[in-house]
Amino acid sequence: MRTHFAGSVFKLLFWLLVASALAGLLVGEIAWGLVIGLSLYIAWHLRQMTRFVQWLSAQRNDPPPETGGLWGEIFNSIYRMQRRDSRMRAKQQLVIDRIQASTAALSDAVVMIDAKGRLEWWNHAAERLLGFRAPDDSGQHVTNLLRDPRFVAYFEADNFREPLDIASHLNLSARLQYTITHYGQGERLMVARDTTRLHNLEQMRKDFVANVSHELRTPLTVVVGYLETLQDSDEPINPRWKRALQQMEQQSRRMQNLLNDLLMLARLENDDRTVEHKPVDIGQMLNSVAQDGRALSADQGHQIRLETDPKIRLLGADAELSSAFSNLVFNAVKYTPDRGEISICSWRDQGGVHISVSDNGTGIAPQHISRLTERFYRVDSSRSTNTGGTGLGLAIVKHVLLRHEGRLEISSTLGKGSVFTCHFPISRSA
Ligand code: ADP
């Protein structure tokens, strides 16, 4: 095609030159004949070029001006390309419109955030749930509009593995769950879902457990009180009853422990603020926890070793931390045979503050490890009944750590022993 046109262009030029030379020859001026012929040729090209530029700059999809030869072919090819382009653009626009219409119809808020954290686009639900207003909020930084400190910390930490569940800033009785995903070059897609109904159901469950535990506590205290009085009384008791009374007291105490643990868990769960920032002397706390552990071990003769850095101060709630570490040490005592070794260590490094409790006890099979912090989960229920455990200890530890932005790491080998390590971020170190 190209050679065909190139050939016809050269042919045309050749015949023009021949005609000009002949015309020049007729008047006796070949050179002038050629000059005039070539000038006409160039003038024609300039004219076509001007028409071409005018047509292109009109930017309307009008058909090109009628012309023949090479210029006609150029006009037509570009016109065909333009039409194909606009058909493709229309198709793409249709797809974009459909995607936007479907995201706009979503009941969840969808927000596109650029690499600098500024709002790019959002759907109707984002206006309803998050109060964004177009076009004023476009280009605003997301933390200028969502100012809850927990959201700001979540967004700035840039770690979106877990969703964030907080009260809505527009309606404090509503709950929103934020999920953020990275895409493109540093852009983020944020989805906010109204979880009020789920949250209320969950709240009802927590309140129910807390209320039942609370209501059962008083009658149980009375029962335990009478059982103690009966056993302590000077009046002779039938030996058959004596054993029964002992067992009743033991089981009532177990029930009391269970209720106390349930109440503690309910309190930890209900309070979704992160915990206060009060410096806690970890060395001193672990010392007293170790003493409690020795008292629990009593004549079982466990060796409890303590290796702590006396300078460590952790920002948090004294009672909660003490309860978490006690649970770990008491477990080590409960699940380590007599005269076993238990060590409690604390240290600080660039990664934060770490507290570990290790033992050379029964150990835990790998398939149980990920489930240990679930409520009432026990590796061996009969063994737990013997040790008087409630099955709530590690759930409490997990919640306390969550409230201190920490995490629990468990490693264990069956028959060799276990290590429970609490990791706290450096921001919690005082
Ligand atoms: P429990 O009150 O039954 O001890 P926890 O939540 O404290 O409940 O612990 C859950 C389960 O994890 C226990 O039943 C026990 O099987 C296992 N476990 C916890 N700590 C240890 C440990 N140091 N060594 C071996 N097993 C442990």
Tab-separated table of C-alpha atoms and ligand atoms in Angstrom:
chain	number	residue	atom	x	y	z
A	1	MET	CA	0.000	0.000	0.000
A	2	ARG	CA	2.742	2.366	1.138
A	3	THR	CA	4.937	1.566	-1.916
A	4	HIS	CA	1.884	1.964	-4.154
A	5	PHE	CA	1.340	5.507	-2.861
A	6	ALA	CA	5.023	6.367	-2.828
A	7	GLY	CA	5.184	5.130	-6.449
A	8	SER	CA	2.169	7.172	-7.551
A	9	VAL	CA	3.575	10.304	-5.776
A	10	PHE	CA	6.859	9.971	-7.641
A	11	LYS	CA	5.034	9.236	-10.882
A	12	LEU	CA	2.923	12.371	-10.425
A	13	LEU	CA	6.034	14.436	-9.668
A	14	PHE	CA	7.811	12.974	-12.674
A	15	TRP	CA	4.933	13.811	-15.088
A	16	LEU	CA	4.609	17.281	-13.572
A	17	LEU	CA	8.305	17.920	-14.173
A	18	VAL	CA	8.020	16.548	-17.731
A	19	ALA	CA	4.935	18.742	-18.421
A	20	SER	CA	6.671	21.826	-16.904
A	21	ALA	CA	9.839	21.175	-18.942
A	22	LEU	CA	7.780	20.786	-22.148
A	23	ALA	CA	5.796	23.971	-21.404
A	24	GLY	CA	9.107	25.776	-20.721
A	25	LEU	CA	10.543	24.393	-23.958
A	26	LEU	CA	7.578	25.792	-25.870
A	27	VAL	CA	8.360	29.305	-24.635
A	28	GLY	CA	12.132	28.705	-24.730
A	29	GLU	CA	12.620	28.812	-20.893
A	30	ILE	CA	12.941	25.271	-19.532
A	31	ALA	CA	14.270	26.465	-16.147
A	32	TRP	CA	11.363	28.873	-15.644
A	33	GLY	CA	8.928	26.202	-16.719
A	34	LEU	CA	10.337	23.826	-14.058
A	35	VAL	CA	10.376	26.550	-11.341
A	36	ILE	CA	6.731	27.472	-12.014
A	37	GLY	CA	5.686	23.806	-12.161
A	38	LEU	CA	7.418	23.005	-8.836
A	39	SER	CA	6.020	26.161	-7.188
A	40	LEU	CA	2.500	25.127	-8.159
A	41	TYR	CA	3.160	21.678	-6.779
A	42	ILE	CA	4.444	23.064	-3.431
A	43	ALA	CA	1.535	25.538	-3.237
A	44	TRP	CA	-0.942	22.679	-3.680
A	45	HIS	CA	0.740	20.720	-0.860
A	46	LEU	CA	0.748	23.781	1.417
A	47	ARG	CA	-2.968	24.262	0.752
A	48	GLN	CA	-3.708	20.607	1.657
A	49	MET	CA	-1.576	20.944	4.756
A	50	THR	CA	-3.513	24.035	5.871
A	51	ARG	CA	-6.829	22.230	5.336
A	52	PHE	CA	-5.445	19.302	7.287
A	53	VAL	CA	-4.448	21.457	10.275
A	54	GLN	CA	-7.794	23.300	10.162
A	55	TRP	CA	-9.709	20.027	10.143
A	56	LEU	CA	-7.643	18.573	13.006
A	57	SER	CA	-7.928	21.678	15.161
A	58	ALA	CA	-11.708	21.891	14.659
A	59	GLN	CA	-11.829	18.851	16.999
A	60	ARG	CA	-15.319	17.961	15.796
A	61	ASN	CA	-15.881	14.502	14.521
A	62	ASP	CA	-16.786	15.880	11.045
A	63	PRO	CA	-15.688	13.876	8.013
A	64	PRO	CA	-12.470	15.214	6.442
A	65	PRO	CA	-12.547	17.627	3.473
A	66	GLU	CA	-12.769	15.922	0.074
A	67	THR	CA	-9.413	15.597	-1.622
A	68	GLY	CA	-7.594	13.038	-3.723
A	69	GLY	CA	-4.185	11.381	-3.864
A	70	LEU	CA	-1.838	11.048	-0.942
A	71	TRP	CA	-3.580	13.765	1.078
A	72	GLY	CA	-6.944	12.088	0.603
A	73	GLU	CA	-5.456	8.870	1.962
A	74	ILE	CA	-3.935	10.668	4.987
A	75	PHE	CA	-7.276	12.361	5.760
A	76	ASN	CA	-9.182	9.081	5.527
A	77	SER	CA	-6.730	7.042	7.625
A	78	ILE	CA	-6.742	9.592	10.425
A	79	TYR	CA	-10.523	9.876	10.250
A	80	ARG	CA	-10.837	6.083	10.540
A	81	MET	CA	-8.436	6.051	13.546
A	82	GLN	CA	-10.385	8.851	15.206
A	83	ARG	CA	-13.671	6.988	14.803
A	84	ARG	CA	-12.195	3.748	16.173
A	85	ASP	CA	-10.762	5.693	19.113
A	86	SER	CA	-14.020	7.386	19.973
A	87	ARG	CA	-15.888	4.061	19.737
A	88	MET	CA	-13.381	2.539	22.218
A	89	ARG	CA	-13.641	5.537	24.508
A	90	ALA	CA	-17.431	5.269	24.519
A	91	LYS	CA	-17.156	1.571	25.404
A	92	GLN	CA	-14.702	2.272	28.241
A	93	GLN	CA	-16.893	5.076	29.556
A	94	LEU	CA	-19.808	2.633	29.606
A	95	VAL	CA	-17.798	0.185	31.721
A	96	ILE	CA	-16.680	2.996	34.072
A	97	ASP	CA	-20.276	4.229	34.362
A	98	ARG	CA	-21.487	0.741	35.198
A	99	ILE	CA	-18.765	0.232	37.840
A	100	GLN	CA	-19.506	3.622	39.358
A	101	ALA	CA	-23.243	2.955	39.319
A	102	SER	CA	-22.786	-0.390	41.078
A	103	THR	CA	-20.397	1.020	43.718
A	104	ALA	CA	-22.722	3.978	44.184
A	105	ALA	CA	-25.574	1.528	44.860
A	106	LEU	CA	-23.545	-0.310	47.551
A	107	SER	CA	-24.789	0.142	51.094
A	108	ASP	CA	-21.151	0.239	52.298
A	109	ALA	CA	-19.139	3.430	51.965
A	110	VAL	CA	-16.380	3.101	49.351
A	111	VAL	CA	-13.663	5.768	49.295
A	112	MET	CA	-10.646	6.059	46.988
A	113	ILE	CA	-7.680	7.697	48.695
A	114	ASP	CA	-4.564	8.821	46.818
A	115	ALA	CA	-0.948	8.099	47.807
A	116	LYS	CA	-0.817	11.286	49.918
A	117	GLY	CA	-3.918	10.307	51.896
A	118	ARG	CA	-6.287	12.720	50.087
A	119	LEU	CA	-9.830	11.840	49.039
A	120	GLU	CA	-10.196	11.156	45.316
A	121	TRP	CA	-13.642	9.647	44.909
A	122	TRP	CA	-16.428	8.235	47.096
A	123	ASN	CA	-19.895	6.758	46.641
A	124	HIS	CA	-23.293	7.913	47.974
A	125	ALA	CA	-23.066	5.677	51.038
A	126	ALA	CA	-19.858	7.498	52.070
A	127	GLU	CA	-21.846	10.740	52.155
A	128	ARG	CA	-24.471	9.110	54.366
A	129	LEU	CA	-22.152	7.101	56.670
A	130	LEU	CA	-19.088	9.363	56.829
A	131	GLY	CA	-20.598	12.752	56.028
A	132	PHE	CA	-18.300	13.485	53.037
A	133	ARG	CA	-19.578	16.286	50.822
A	134	ALA	CA	-18.784	16.690	47.114
A	135	PRO	CA	-17.059	18.733	45.814
A	136	ASP	CA	-15.838	20.541	48.984
A	137	ASP	CA	-14.175	17.507	50.564
A	138	SER	CA	-12.491	16.316	47.399
A	139	GLY	CA	-8.704	16.551	47.857
A	140	GLN	CA	-8.977	16.854	51.661
A	141	HIS	CA	-6.765	14.611	53.773
A	142	VAL	CA	-8.845	11.726	55.134
A	143	THR	CA	-7.736	12.384	58.746
A	144	ASN	CA	-9.024	15.974	58.469
A	145	LEU	CA	-12.503	14.549	58.065
A	146	LEU	CA	-12.274	11.388	60.200
A	147	ARG	CA	-10.575	12.699	63.320
A	148	ASP	CA	-11.182	9.923	65.851
A	149	PRO	CA	-7.682	9.350	67.347
A	150	ARG	CA	-8.078	5.581	66.872
A	151	PHE	CA	-8.809	6.063	63.169
A	152	VAL	CA	-5.884	8.482	62.801
A	153	ALA	CA	-3.530	6.015	64.537
A	154	TYR	CA	-4.884	3.133	62.405
A	155	PHE	CA	-4.482	5.083	59.166
A	156	GLU	CA	-1.024	6.348	60.004
A	157	ALA	CA	0.252	2.946	61.160
A	158	ASP	CA	-0.463	1.784	57.593
A	159	ASN	CA	-0.990	-1.784	58.769
A	160	PHE	CA	-4.424	-2.830	57.576
A	161	ARG	CA	-4.337	-6.560	58.335
A	162	GLU	CA	-7.192	-6.219	60.830
A	163	PRO	CA	-10.253	-4.001	60.305
A	164	LEU	CA	-10.960	-1.150	62.712
A	165	ASP	CA	-14.269	-1.123	64.572
A	166	ILE	CA	-15.216	2.198	66.209
A	167	ALA	CA	-18.229	4.387	66.984
A	168	SER	CA	-19.386	6.622	64.137
A	169	HIS	CA	-18.442	10.293	64.487
A	170	LEU	CA	-21.838	11.325	63.105
A	171	ASN	CA	-23.929	9.187	65.428
A	172	LEU	CA	-22.265	7.851	68.569
A	173	SER	CA	-24.741	4.993	68.924
A	174	ALA	CA	-23.782	3.645	65.485
A	175	ARG	CA	-20.707	1.492	64.850
A	176	LEU	CA	-18.564	1.473	61.736
A	177	GLN	CA	-16.022	-1.074	60.620
A	178	TYR	CA	-13.233	0.310	58.431
A	179	THR	CA	-11.294	-1.939	56.053
A	180	ILE	CA	-8.461	-0.444	54.004
A	181	THR	CA	-6.623	-2.090	51.108
A	182	HIS	CA	-3.569	-0.869	49.186
A	183	TYR	CA	-3.762	-0.739	45.401
A	184	GLY	CA	-1.966	0.908	42.465
A	185	GLN	CA	0.974	3.103	43.438
A	186	GLY	CA	0.369	3.793	47.116
A	187	GLU	CA	-3.349	4.482	46.666
A	188	ARG	CA	-5.786	3.055	49.214
A	189	LEU	CA	-9.348	1.814	48.943
A	190	MET	CA	-11.347	2.260	52.132
A	191	VAL	CA	-14.624	0.473	52.810
A	192	ALA	CA	-16.699	1.492	55.840
A	193	ARG	CA	-19.530	-0.818	56.874
A	194	ASP	CA	-22.328	-0.127	59.318
A	195	THR	CA	-21.972	-2.864	61.976
A	196	THR	CA	-24.387	-1.359	64.511
A	197	ARG	CA	-26.790	-4.332	64.465
A	198	LEU	CA	-24.003	-6.886	64.866
A	199	HIS	CA	-22.383	-4.783	67.550
A	200	ASN	CA	-25.673	-4.487	69.470
A	201	LEU	CA	-26.186	-8.251	69.340
A	202	GLU	CA	-22.634	-8.805	70.534
A	203	GLN	CA	-23.199	-6.227	73.279
A	204	MET	CA	-26.369	-8.063	74.379
A	205	ARG	CA	-24.364	-11.289	74.642
A	206	LYS	CA	-21.644	-9.596	76.695
A	207	ASP	CA	-24.182	-7.874	78.961
A	208	PHE	CA	-26.034	-11.139	79.470
A	209	VAL	CA	-22.877	-12.977	80.549
A	210	ALA	CA	-21.817	-10.089	82.775
A	211	ASN	CA	-25.262	-9.812	84.395
A	212	VAL	CA	-25.633	-13.539	84.997
A	213	SER	CA	-22.136	-13.708	86.489
A	214	HIS	CA	-22.873	-10.737	88.690
A	215	GLU	CA	-26.231	-12.085	89.855
A	216	LEU	CA	-24.773	-15.513	90.662
A	217	ARG	CA	-21.951	-14.107	92.707
A	218	THR	CA	-23.984	-13.080	95.780
A	219	PRO	CA	-25.866	-16.379	96.298
A	220	LEU	CA	-22.614	-18.259	95.767
A	221	THR	CA	-20.831	-16.161	98.395
A	222	VAL	CA	-23.597	-17.090	100.851
A	223	VAL	CA	-23.267	-20.807	100.009
A	224	VAL	CA	-19.452	-20.727	100.377
A	225	GLY	CA	-19.791	-18.809	103.653
A	226	TYR	CA	-22.147	-21.412	105.141
A	227	LEU	CA	-20.016	-24.287	103.889
A	228	GLU	CA	-16.947	-22.783	105.572
A	229	THR	CA	-18.874	-22.162	108.806
A	230	LEU	CA	-20.194	-25.721	108.792
A	231	GLN	CA	-16.713	-27.155	108.343
A	232	ASP	CA	-15.176	-24.897	110.947
A	233	SER	CA	-17.895	-25.581	113.518
A	234	ASP	CA	-16.903	-27.433	116.695
A	235	GLU	CA	-19.913	-29.705	116.457
A	236	PRO	CA	-18.995	-33.212	115.359
A	237	ILE	CA	-19.868	-33.875	111.695
A	238	ASN	CA	-20.719	-37.255	110.289
A	239	PRO	CA	-17.519	-38.337	108.394
A	240	ARG	CA	-19.643	-39.126	105.303
A	241	TRP	CA	-20.818	-35.525	105.248
A	242	LYS	CA	-17.385	-34.139	105.927
A	243	ARG	CA	-16.076	-35.279	102.535
A	244	ALA	CA	-19.232	-34.089	100.805
A	245	LEU	CA	-18.894	-30.660	102.428
A	246	GLN	CA	-15.250	-30.438	101.372
A	247	GLN	CA	-16.121	-31.206	97.783
A	248	MET	CA	-19.027	-28.756	97.827
A	249	GLU	CA	-16.708	-26.021	99.037
A	250	GLN	CA	-14.070	-26.900	96.459
A	251	GLN	CA	-16.560	-26.824	93.589
A	252	SER	CA	-18.191	-23.625	94.856
A	253	ARG	CA	-14.780	-21.963	94.915
A	254	ARG	CA	-14.204	-23.151	91.362
A	255	MET	CA	-17.512	-21.593	90.394
A	256	GLN	CA	-16.486	-18.372	92.143
A	257	ASN	CA	-13.240	-18.313	90.136
A	258	LEU	CA	-15.195	-18.892	86.952
A	259	LEU	CA	-17.597	-16.032	87.717
A	260	ASN	CA	-14.714	-13.729	88.600
A	261	ASP	CA	-12.940	-14.577	85.326
A	262	LEU	CA	-16.157	-14.103	83.318
A	263	LEU	CA	-16.719	-10.717	84.960
A	264	MET	CA	-13.122	-9.692	84.319
A	265	LEU	CA	-13.408	-10.697	80.638
A	266	ALA	CA	-16.713	-8.849	80.289
A	267	ARG	CA	-15.149	-5.734	81.777
A	268	LEU	CA	-12.117	-5.951	79.486
A	269	GLU	CA	-14.320	-6.456	76.431
A	270	ASN	CA	-16.833	-3.754	77.281
A	271	ASP	CA	-14.251	-1.079	77.720
A	272	ASP	CA	-13.067	-0.510	74.167
A	273	ARG	CA	-10.856	2.454	74.966
A	274	THR	CA	-7.157	1.667	74.976
A	275	VAL	CA	-5.910	1.491	78.452
A	276	GLU	CA	-4.570	4.395	80.564
A	277	HIS	CA	-0.905	5.384	80.319
A	278	LYS	CA	0.440	4.974	83.855
A	279	PRO	CA	4.041	3.744	84.313
A	280	VAL	CA	4.038	0.283	85.887
A	281	ASP	CA	7.208	-1.115	87.486
A	282	ILE	CA	7.423	-4.477	85.710
A	283	GLY	CA	10.322	-5.827	87.819
A	284	GLN	CA	8.395	-5.310	91.034
A	285	MET	CA	5.202	-6.721	89.555
A	286	LEU	CA	6.910	-9.885	88.276
A	287	ASN	CA	8.582	-10.334	91.648
A	288	SER	CA	5.245	-10.411	93.411
A	289	VAL	CA	3.728	-12.650	90.683
A	290	ALA	CA	6.660	-15.082	91.181
A	291	GLN	CA	5.979	-15.146	94.923
A	292	ASP	CA	2.305	-15.926	94.278
A	293	GLY	CA	3.464	-18.694	91.921
A	294	ARG	CA	5.695	-20.166	94.666
A	295	ALA	CA	2.778	-20.038	97.085
A	296	LEU	CA	0.573	-21.874	94.551
A	297	SER	CA	3.298	-24.452	93.950
A	298	ALA	CA	3.754	-24.937	97.733
A	299	ASP	CA	4.973	-28.468	98.342
A	300	GLN	CA	5.064	-29.302	94.633
A	301	GLY	CA	8.492	-27.682	94.788
A	302	HIS	CA	8.665	-25.880	91.424
A	303	GLN	CA	11.842	-23.858	90.846
A	304	ILE	CA	10.651	-20.392	89.861
A	305	ARG	CA	13.508	-18.253	88.486
A	306	LEU	CA	13.193	-14.539	87.861
A	307	GLU	CA	15.362	-12.566	85.421
A	308	THR	CA	14.086	-9.048	85.046
A	309	ASP	CA	15.462	-5.725	83.961
A	310	PRO	CA	14.684	-3.468	86.971
A	311	LYS	CA	14.508	-0.363	84.758
A	312	ILE	CA	11.507	-1.472	82.708
A	313	ARG	CA	8.392	0.648	83.116
A	314	LEU	CA	5.371	-0.200	80.999
A	315	LEU	CA	2.595	2.301	80.373
A	316	GLY	CA	-0.674	0.626	81.244
A	317	ALA	CA	-3.130	-0.590	83.848
A	318	ASP	CA	-1.470	-2.148	86.879
A	319	ALA	CA	-4.284	-4.561	87.812
A	320	GLU	CA	-4.820	-5.823	84.274
A	321	LEU	CA	-1.135	-6.486	83.624
A	322	SER	CA	-0.708	-8.214	86.966
A	323	SER	CA	-3.704	-10.451	86.206
A	324	ALA	CA	-2.291	-11.375	82.775
A	325	PHE	CA	1.198	-12.275	84.090
A	326	SER	CA	-0.296	-14.177	87.057
A	327	ASN	CA	-2.405	-16.253	84.683
A	328	LEU	CA	0.701	-17.219	82.704
A	329	VAL	CA	2.733	-18.093	85.812
A	330	PHE	CA	-0.146	-20.023	87.436
A	331	ASN	CA	-0.606	-21.985	84.196
A	332	ALA	CA	3.094	-22.805	84.188
A	333	VAL	CA	2.767	-24.130	87.741
A	334	LYS	CA	-0.438	-26.043	86.925
A	335	TYR	CA	0.922	-27.685	83.774
A	336	THR	CA	4.437	-28.490	84.986
A	337	PRO	CA	5.057	-31.631	87.043
A	338	ASP	CA	6.381	-31.318	90.601
A	339	ARG	CA	9.856	-29.851	90.933
A	340	GLY	CA	9.734	-28.574	87.353
A	341	GLU	CA	11.506	-25.407	86.302
A	342	ILE	CA	9.759	-22.155	85.492
A	343	SER	CA	11.478	-18.940	84.479
A	344	ILE	CA	10.056	-15.465	84.199
A	345	CYS	CA	12.079	-12.988	82.113
A	346	SER	CA	11.600	-9.391	81.032
A	347	TRP	CA	13.753	-7.400	78.610
A	348	ARG	CA	13.628	-4.362	76.388
A	349	ASP	CA	15.023	-3.845	72.871
A	350	GLN	CA	14.266	-1.739	69.769
A	351	GLY	CA	11.209	-3.947	69.138
A	352	GLY	CA	9.637	-3.028	72.472
A	353	VAL	CA	9.172	-4.591	75.899
A	354	HIS	CA	8.951	-8.380	76.218
A	355	ILE	CA	7.910	-10.584	79.123
A	356	SER	CA	8.191	-14.346	78.870
A	357	VAL	CA	7.114	-17.214	81.092
A	358	SER	CA	8.670	-20.555	80.211
A	359	ASP	CA	8.371	-23.977	81.777
A	360	ASN	CA	9.612	-27.513	81.188
A	361	GLY	CA	6.173	-28.993	81.742
A	362	THR	CA	3.704	-31.018	79.698
A	363	GLY	CA	3.885	-28.814	76.592
A	364	ILE	CA	1.105	-28.408	74.029
A	365	ALA	CA	0.622	-30.184	70.681
A	366	PRO	CA	0.889	-27.780	67.682
A	367	GLN	CA	-2.744	-28.188	66.563
A	368	HIS	CA	-4.008	-26.657	69.835
A	369	ILE	CA	-1.739	-23.626	69.961
A	370	SER	CA	-3.745	-21.278	67.723
A	371	ARG	CA	-6.939	-21.988	69.700
A	372	LEU	CA	-5.616	-21.646	73.267
A	373	THR	CA	-6.821	-18.063	73.719
A	374	GLU	CA	-10.435	-18.974	72.867
A	375	ARG	CA	-12.788	-18.965	75.837
A	376	PHE	CA	-13.148	-22.353	77.534
A	377	TYR	CA	-10.725	-23.981	75.112
A	378	ARG	CA	-8.764	-26.708	76.822
A	379	VAL	CA	-6.271	-29.126	75.441
A	380	ASP	CA	-7.518	-31.814	77.752
A	381	SER	CA	-10.710	-31.056	79.640
A	382	SER	CA	-10.209	-33.758	82.268
A	383	ARG	CA	-6.721	-32.444	83.033
A	384	SER	CA	-8.062	-28.920	83.376
A	385	THR	CA	-10.759	-30.002	85.782
A	386	ASN	CA	-8.064	-31.507	87.996
A	387	THR	CA	-6.054	-28.303	87.993
A	388	GLY	CA	-9.122	-26.211	88.823
A	389	GLY	CA	-8.681	-24.076	85.696
A	390	THR	CA	-11.588	-22.121	84.249
A	391	GLY	CA	-10.468	-22.205	80.594
A	392	LEU	CA	-10.607	-18.395	80.584
A	393	GLY	CA	-7.065	-17.558	81.718
A	394	LEU	CA	-5.460	-17.165	78.298
A	395	ALA	CA	-8.537	-15.364	76.912
A	396	ILE	CA	-8.014	-12.791	79.676
A	397	VAL	CA	-4.289	-12.551	78.836
A	398	LYS	CA	-5.121	-11.949	75.163
A	399	HIS	CA	-7.625	-9.184	75.959
A	400	VAL	CA	-5.304	-7.437	78.402
A	401	LEU	CA	-2.533	-7.465	75.793
A	402	LEU	CA	-4.887	-6.180	73.074
A	403	ARG	CA	-5.811	-3.256	75.291
A	404	HIS	CA	-2.090	-2.523	75.691
A	405	GLU	CA	-1.417	-2.816	71.924
A	406	GLY	CA	0.541	-5.989	72.680
A	407	ARG	CA	0.368	-9.561	71.458
A	408	LEU	CA	0.886	-13.032	72.869
A	409	GLU	CA	3.300	-15.469	71.255
A	410	ILE	CA	3.064	-19.125	72.226
A	411	SER	CA	5.668	-21.740	71.397
A	412	SER	CA	5.589	-25.195	72.848
A	413	THR	CA	6.867	-28.722	72.363
A	414	LEU	CA	4.827	-31.612	73.629
A	415	GLY	CA	6.559	-33.234	76.601
A	416	LYS	CA	9.313	-30.601	76.727
A	417	GLY	CA	7.650	-27.378	77.842
A	418	SER	CA	6.176	-24.101	76.697
A	419	VAL	CA	7.114	-20.443	76.345
A	420	PHE	CA	4.453	-17.738	76.533
A	421	THR	CA	5.850	-14.342	75.503
A	422	CYS	CA	4.029	-11.018	75.774
A	423	HIS	CA	5.305	-8.404	73.293
A	424	PHE	CA	4.512	-4.710	73.855
A	425	PRO	CA	5.378	-1.943	71.372
A	426	ILE	CA	8.188	0.479	72.242
A	427	SER	CA	5.597	3.284	72.502
A	428	ARG	CA	4.357	1.572	75.692
A	429	SER	CA	7.766	1.709	77.329
A	430	ALA	CA	8.249	4.575	79.777
B	1	ADP	P1	-7.170	-23.088	82.153
B	1	ADP	O1	-7.941	-22.368	83.171
B	1	ADP	O2	-7.792	-24.372	81.721
B	1	ADP	O3	-5.736	-23.201	82.504
B	1	ADP	P2	-6.276	-21.243	80.158
B	1	ADP	O4	-7.044	-20.391	79.224
B	1	ADP	O5	-5.395	-20.561	81.130
B	1	ADP	O6	-7.324	-22.176	80.871
B	1	ADP	O7	-5.416	-22.257	79.299
B	1	ADP	C1	-6.025	-22.972	78.235
B	1	ADP	C2	-5.360	-24.294	78.031
B	1	ADP	O8	-4.039	-24.103	77.568
B	1	ADP	C3	-5.213	-25.092	79.300
B	1	ADP	O9	-6.359	-25.870	79.540
B	1	ADP	C4	-4.001	-25.957	79.028
B	1	ADP	O10	-4.402	-27.126	78.370
B	1	ADP	C5	-3.186	-25.123	78.061
B	1	ADP	N1	-2.039	-24.470	78.736
B	1	ADP	C6	-1.981	-23.199	79.193
B	1	ADP	N2	-0.777	-22.909	79.721
B	1	ADP	C7	-0.037	-24.037	79.579
B	1	ADP	C8	1.315	-24.399	79.926
B	1	ADP	N3	2.161	-23.534	80.525
B	1	ADP	N4	1.722	-25.650	79.606
B	1	ADP	C9	0.898	-26.522	79.001
B	1	ADP	N5	-0.383	-26.244	78.664
B	1	ADP	C10	-0.856	-25.036	78.943
